[in-house]
Coordinates of C-alpha atoms and ligand atoms in Angstrom, one line a residue:
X236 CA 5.4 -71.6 -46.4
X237 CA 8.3 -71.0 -44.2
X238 CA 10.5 -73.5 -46.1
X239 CA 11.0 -71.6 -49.0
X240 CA 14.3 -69.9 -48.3
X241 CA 13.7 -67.6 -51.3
X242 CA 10.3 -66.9 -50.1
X243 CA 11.5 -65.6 -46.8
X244 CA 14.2 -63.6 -47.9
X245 CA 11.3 -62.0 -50.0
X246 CA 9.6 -61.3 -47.0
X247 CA 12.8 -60.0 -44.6
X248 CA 13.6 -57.7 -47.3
X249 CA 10.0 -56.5 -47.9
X250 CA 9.6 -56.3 -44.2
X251 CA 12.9 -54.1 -44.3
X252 CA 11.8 -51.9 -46.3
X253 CA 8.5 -51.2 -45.2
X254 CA 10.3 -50.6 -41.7
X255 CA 13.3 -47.8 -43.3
X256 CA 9.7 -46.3 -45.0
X257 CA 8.1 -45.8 -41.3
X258 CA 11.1 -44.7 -40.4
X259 CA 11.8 -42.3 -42.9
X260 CA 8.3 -41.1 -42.9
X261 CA 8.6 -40.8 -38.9
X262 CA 11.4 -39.0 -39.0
X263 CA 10.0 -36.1 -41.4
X264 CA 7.3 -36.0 -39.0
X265 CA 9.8 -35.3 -36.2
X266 CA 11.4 -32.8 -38.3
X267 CA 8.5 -30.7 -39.0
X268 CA 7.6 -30.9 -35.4
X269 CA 11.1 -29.7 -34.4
X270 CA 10.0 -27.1 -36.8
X271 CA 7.0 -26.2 -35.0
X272 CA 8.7 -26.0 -32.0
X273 CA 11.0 -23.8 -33.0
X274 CA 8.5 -21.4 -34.3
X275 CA 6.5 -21.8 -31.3
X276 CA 10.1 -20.7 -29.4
X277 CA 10.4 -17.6 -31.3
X278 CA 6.9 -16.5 -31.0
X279 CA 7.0 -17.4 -27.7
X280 CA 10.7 -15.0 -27.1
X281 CA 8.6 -12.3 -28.5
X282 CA 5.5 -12.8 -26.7
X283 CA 7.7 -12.5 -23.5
X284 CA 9.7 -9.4 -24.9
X285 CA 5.9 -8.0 -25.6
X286 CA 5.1 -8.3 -22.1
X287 CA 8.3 -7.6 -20.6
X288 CA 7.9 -4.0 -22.8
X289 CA 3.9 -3.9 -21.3
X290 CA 5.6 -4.6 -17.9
X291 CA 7.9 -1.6 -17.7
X292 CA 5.6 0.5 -19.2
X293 CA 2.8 -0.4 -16.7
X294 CA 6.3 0.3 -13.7
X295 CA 7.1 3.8 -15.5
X296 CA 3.7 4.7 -15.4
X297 CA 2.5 3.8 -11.9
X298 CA 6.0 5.6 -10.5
X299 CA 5.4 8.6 -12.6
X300 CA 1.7 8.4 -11.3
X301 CA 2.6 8.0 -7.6
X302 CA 5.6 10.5 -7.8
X303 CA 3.0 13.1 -9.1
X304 CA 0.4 12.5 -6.5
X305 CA 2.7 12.7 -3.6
X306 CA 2.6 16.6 -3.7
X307 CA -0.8 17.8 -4.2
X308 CA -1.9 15.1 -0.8
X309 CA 0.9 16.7 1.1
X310 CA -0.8 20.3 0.4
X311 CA -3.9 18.7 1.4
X312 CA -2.6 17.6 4.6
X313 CA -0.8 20.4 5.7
X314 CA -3.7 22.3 4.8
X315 CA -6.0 20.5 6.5
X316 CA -3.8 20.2 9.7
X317 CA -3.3 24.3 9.2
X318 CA -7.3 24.4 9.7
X319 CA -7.5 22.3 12.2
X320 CA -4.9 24.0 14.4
X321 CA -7.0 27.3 13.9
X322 CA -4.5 29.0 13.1
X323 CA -7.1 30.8 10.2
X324 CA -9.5 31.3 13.0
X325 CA -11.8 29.3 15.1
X326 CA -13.7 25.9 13.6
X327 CA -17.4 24.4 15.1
X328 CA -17.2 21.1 16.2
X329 CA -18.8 20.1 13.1
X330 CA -16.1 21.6 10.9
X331 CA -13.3 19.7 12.8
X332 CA -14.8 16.7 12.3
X333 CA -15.3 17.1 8.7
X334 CA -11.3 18.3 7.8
X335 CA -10.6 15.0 10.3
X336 CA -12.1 13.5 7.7
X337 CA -10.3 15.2 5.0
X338 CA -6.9 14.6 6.4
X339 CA -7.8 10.7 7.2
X340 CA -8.8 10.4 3.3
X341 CA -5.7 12.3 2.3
X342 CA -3.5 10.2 4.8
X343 CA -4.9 6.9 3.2
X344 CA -4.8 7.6 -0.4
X345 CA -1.0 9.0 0.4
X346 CA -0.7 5.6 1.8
X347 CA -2.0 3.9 -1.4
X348 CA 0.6 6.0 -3.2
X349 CA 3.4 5.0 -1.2
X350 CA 3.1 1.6 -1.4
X351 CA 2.3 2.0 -5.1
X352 CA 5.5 3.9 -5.8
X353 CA 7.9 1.0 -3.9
X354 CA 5.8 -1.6 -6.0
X355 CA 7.2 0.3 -9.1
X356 CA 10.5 0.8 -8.2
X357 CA 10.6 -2.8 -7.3
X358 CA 9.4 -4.1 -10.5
X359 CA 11.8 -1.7 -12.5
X360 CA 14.7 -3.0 -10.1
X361 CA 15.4 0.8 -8.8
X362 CA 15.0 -0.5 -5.4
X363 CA 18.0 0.0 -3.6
X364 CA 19.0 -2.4 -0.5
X365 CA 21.2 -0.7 1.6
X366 CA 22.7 -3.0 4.6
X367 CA 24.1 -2.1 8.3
X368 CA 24.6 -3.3 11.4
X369 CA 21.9 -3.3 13.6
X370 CA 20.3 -4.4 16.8
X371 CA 17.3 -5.9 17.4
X372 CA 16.3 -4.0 20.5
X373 CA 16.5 -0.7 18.9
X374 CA 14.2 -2.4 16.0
X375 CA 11.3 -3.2 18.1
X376 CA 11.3 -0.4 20.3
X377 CA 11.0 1.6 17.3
X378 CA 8.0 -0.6 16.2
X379 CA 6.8 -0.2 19.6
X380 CA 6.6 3.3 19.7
X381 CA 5.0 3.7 16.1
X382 CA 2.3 1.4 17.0
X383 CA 1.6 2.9 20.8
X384 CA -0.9 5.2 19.5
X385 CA -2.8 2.7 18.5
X386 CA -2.4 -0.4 21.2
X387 CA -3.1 2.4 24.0
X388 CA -6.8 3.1 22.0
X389 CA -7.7 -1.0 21.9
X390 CA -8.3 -3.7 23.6
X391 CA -5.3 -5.9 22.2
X392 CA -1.8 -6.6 23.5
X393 CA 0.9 -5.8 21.8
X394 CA 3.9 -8.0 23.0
X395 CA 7.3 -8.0 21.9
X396 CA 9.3 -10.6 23.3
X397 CA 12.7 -9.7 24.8
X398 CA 14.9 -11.5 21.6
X399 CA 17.6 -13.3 23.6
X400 CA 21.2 -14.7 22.9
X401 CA 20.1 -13.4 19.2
X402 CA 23.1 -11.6 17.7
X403 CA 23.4 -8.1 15.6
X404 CA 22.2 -8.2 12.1
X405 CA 23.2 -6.9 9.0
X406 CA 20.8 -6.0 6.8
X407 CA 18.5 -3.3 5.6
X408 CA 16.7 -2.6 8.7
X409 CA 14.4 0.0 6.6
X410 CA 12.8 -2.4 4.9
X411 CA 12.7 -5.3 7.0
X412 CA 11.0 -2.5 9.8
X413 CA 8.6 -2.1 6.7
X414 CA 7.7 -6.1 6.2
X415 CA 7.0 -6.2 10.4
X416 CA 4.9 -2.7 10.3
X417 CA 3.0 -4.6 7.9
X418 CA 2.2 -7.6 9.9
X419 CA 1.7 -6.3 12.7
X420 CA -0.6 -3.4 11.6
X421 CA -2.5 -6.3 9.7
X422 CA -2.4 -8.3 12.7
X423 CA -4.1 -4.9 14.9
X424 CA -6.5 -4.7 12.0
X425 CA -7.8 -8.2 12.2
X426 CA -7.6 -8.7 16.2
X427 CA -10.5 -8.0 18.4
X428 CA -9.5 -9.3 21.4
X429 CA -6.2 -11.1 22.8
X430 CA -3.2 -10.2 22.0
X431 CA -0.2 -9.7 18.8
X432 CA 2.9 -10.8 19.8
X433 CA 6.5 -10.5 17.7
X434 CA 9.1 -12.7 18.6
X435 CA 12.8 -13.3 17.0
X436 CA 14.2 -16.8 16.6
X437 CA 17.5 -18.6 15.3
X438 CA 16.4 -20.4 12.2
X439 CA 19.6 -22.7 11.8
X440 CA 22.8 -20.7 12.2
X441 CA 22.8 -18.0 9.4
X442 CA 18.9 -17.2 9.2
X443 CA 16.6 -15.1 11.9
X444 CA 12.8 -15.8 12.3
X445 CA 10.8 -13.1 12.8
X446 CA 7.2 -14.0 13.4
X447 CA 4.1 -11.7 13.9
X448 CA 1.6 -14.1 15.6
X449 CA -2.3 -13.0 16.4
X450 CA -5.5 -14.1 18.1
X451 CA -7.6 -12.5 15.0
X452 CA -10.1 -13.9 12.8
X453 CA -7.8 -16.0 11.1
X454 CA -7.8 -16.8 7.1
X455 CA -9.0 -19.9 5.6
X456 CA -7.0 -22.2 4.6
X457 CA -7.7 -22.3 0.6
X458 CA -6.8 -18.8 0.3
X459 CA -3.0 -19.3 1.9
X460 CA -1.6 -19.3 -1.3
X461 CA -3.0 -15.9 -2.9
X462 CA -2.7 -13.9 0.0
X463 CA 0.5 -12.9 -0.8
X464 CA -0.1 -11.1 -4.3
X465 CA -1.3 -7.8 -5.7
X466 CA -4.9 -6.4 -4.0
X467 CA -5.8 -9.7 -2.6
X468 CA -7.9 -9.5 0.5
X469 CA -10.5 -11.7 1.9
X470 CA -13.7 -10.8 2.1
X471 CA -15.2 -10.6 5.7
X472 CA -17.5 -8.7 7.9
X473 CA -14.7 -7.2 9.3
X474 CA -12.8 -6.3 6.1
X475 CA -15.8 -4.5 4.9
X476 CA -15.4 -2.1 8.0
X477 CA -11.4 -1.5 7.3
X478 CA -9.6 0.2 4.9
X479 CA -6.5 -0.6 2.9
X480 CA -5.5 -2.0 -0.5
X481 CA -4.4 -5.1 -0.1
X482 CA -0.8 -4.3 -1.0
X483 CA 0.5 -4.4 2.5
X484 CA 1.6 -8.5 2.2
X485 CA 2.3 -8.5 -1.7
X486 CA 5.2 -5.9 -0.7
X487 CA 6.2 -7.7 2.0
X488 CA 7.1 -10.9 0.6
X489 CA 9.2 -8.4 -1.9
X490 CA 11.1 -6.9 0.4
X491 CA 11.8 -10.3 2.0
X492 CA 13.0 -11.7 -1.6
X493 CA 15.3 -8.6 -1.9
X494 CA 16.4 -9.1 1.4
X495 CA 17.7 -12.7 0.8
X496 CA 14.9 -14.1 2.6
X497 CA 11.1 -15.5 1.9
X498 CA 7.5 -14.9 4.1
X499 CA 5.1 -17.3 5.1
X500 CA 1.9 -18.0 7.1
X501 CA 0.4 -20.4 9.1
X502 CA -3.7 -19.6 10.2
X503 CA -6.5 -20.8 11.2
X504 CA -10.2 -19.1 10.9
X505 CA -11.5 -18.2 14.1
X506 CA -7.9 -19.2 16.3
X507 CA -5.9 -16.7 14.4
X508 CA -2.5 -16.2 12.3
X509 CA 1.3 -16.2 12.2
X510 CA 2.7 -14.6 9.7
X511 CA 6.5 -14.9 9.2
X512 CA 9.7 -13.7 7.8
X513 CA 12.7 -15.7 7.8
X514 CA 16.1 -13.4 6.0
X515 CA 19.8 -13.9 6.4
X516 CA 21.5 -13.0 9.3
X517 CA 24.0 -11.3 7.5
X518 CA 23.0 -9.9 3.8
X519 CA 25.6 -11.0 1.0
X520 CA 27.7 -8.4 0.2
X521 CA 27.6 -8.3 -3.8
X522 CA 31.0 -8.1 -4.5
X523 CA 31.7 -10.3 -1.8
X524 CA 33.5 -8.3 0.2
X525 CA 32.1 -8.6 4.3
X526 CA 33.5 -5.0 5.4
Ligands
LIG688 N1 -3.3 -11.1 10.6 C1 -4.3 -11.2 9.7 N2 -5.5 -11.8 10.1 C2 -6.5 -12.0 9.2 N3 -6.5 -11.6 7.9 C3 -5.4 -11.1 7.5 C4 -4.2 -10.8 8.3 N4 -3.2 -10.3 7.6 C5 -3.7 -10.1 6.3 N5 -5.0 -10.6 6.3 C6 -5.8 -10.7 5.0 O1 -5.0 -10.5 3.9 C7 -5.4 -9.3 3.2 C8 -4.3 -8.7 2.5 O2 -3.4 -8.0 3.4 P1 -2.5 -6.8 2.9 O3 -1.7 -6.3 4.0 O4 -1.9 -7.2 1.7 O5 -3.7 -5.8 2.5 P2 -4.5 -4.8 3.4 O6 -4.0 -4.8 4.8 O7 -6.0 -5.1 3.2 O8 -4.2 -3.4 2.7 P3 -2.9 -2.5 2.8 O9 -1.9 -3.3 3.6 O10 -2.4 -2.4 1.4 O11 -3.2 -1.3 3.5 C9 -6.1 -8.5 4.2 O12 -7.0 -7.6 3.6 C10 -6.9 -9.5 5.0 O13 -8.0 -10.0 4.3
LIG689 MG1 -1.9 -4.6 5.3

């Protein structure tokens, strides 16, 4: 068969053919799928812009919300502080403890509203970093004295260790105060015994370690990786007994991000946990300028 020259050149040129025909026939079918992506592109673009609008709106509404709230809890508080000074004449016993209760509610949900409110402002990028110079010392003995009230009522330690050879930062110490309140007040939440200790380390030469380390309950390992979003808490005995959103971390590891830096943990059920942030020593300047 093969002998036949003209038979073979048949062959080559029928074989050509069909092979330009797949081609062809492939390449239409790559054309319409570039097609199809494209479409899928645009209807993706405006599925994002959709939720992008859906985003802000949800932002506006939950500062609005917050913003609105804050003044009728701080009547409530001062009200209930007003009654429980006696300044409007004596209260039983019984009638103390109930406004304690009303003012414990109030200070909660005012709570709630303030860490709503910097979730918005966040989200809608109206969150404003503003940098100094600071020391360390004058950091934690802040922190110290805010939590004093309740270390002196409980059985846990609360140990800051003396940061040494660590030099000044500069940063927004607001809001990295806020990101270690949070730990450690979740640390004093979830520790029955032992002791919460914050320590400062070098990590490398232009980041700082701060890490909030417990002897608590501990969190099991499969739920590391949620912990730190929106109203995620894990559901324990203990928890049940506690109050609190489960905001606390999700705004934590967004200050940290504004802050140039990133959170972490490391736990173990029953042993306990070490929560960490790690930020820049020195926050870039955004137009670069180091004054
Ligand atoms: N040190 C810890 N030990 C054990 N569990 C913890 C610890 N820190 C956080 N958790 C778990 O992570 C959850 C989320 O913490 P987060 O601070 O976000 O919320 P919260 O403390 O419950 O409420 P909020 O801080 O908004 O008042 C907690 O509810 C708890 O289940
Ligand atoms: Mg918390």
């Amino acid at each position: 068969m093969t002998d036949n020259p003209a038979h073979g050149a048949f062959d080559e040129s029928a074989e050509l053919r069909q092979l330009r025909d797949e081609a062809q026939s492939l390449r239409t079918e790559l054309d319409e799928t570039n097609q199809g992506v494209l479409a899928l592109y645009a209807e993706l673009d405006t599925q994002a812009e959709q939720l992008r609008q859906a985003s802000d709106l949800k932002s506006r509404f939950l500062s609005y919300m917050s913003h609105e709230f804050r003044t009728p809890l701080g009547s409530i508080l001062s009200i209930a502080s007003l009654l429980d000074d006696e300044l409007d004449g004596p209260l039983s016993p019984e009638q103390h403890k109930q406004v304690a209760f009303v003012s414990t509610a109030a200070r909660e949900l005012s709570d709630m509203v303030d860490d709503l409110l910097d979730l918005a402002k966040i989200e809608a990028g109206r969150i404003s970093i503003s940098p100094a110079w600071f020391d360390m010392l004058d950091l934690f003995s802040a922190l110290r004295g805010m939590f004093r009230p309740i270390v002196d009522a409980s059985a846990v330690d609360l140990i800051f260790e003396e940061p040494e050879g660590l030099p000044r930062l500069f940063t927004d110490d607001k809001k990295l105060a806020q990101i270690l309140r949070n730990f450690i007040s979740n640390s004093l939440k979830f520790t029955q015994r032992g002791e919460v200790r914050i320590s400062a380390s070098l990590e490398g030469e232009r980041e700082i370690r701060f890490a909030v380390t417990d002897t608590g309950i501990g969190i099991p390992p499969e739920l590391h990786g949620a912990l730190f979003e929106d109203f995620i808490q894990v559901d324990s005995p203990l928890q049940k007994r506690l109050r609190g959103t489960g905001l606390g971390l999700s705004l934590c590891k967004r200050f940290a991000e504004l802050l140039g830096g990133r959170v972490g943990l490391q736990s173990k059920p029953g042993v306990g946990s070490t929560f960490y942030v790690v930020i820049p020593l020195a926050l870039a300047q955004e137009h670069g300028d180091e004054s």
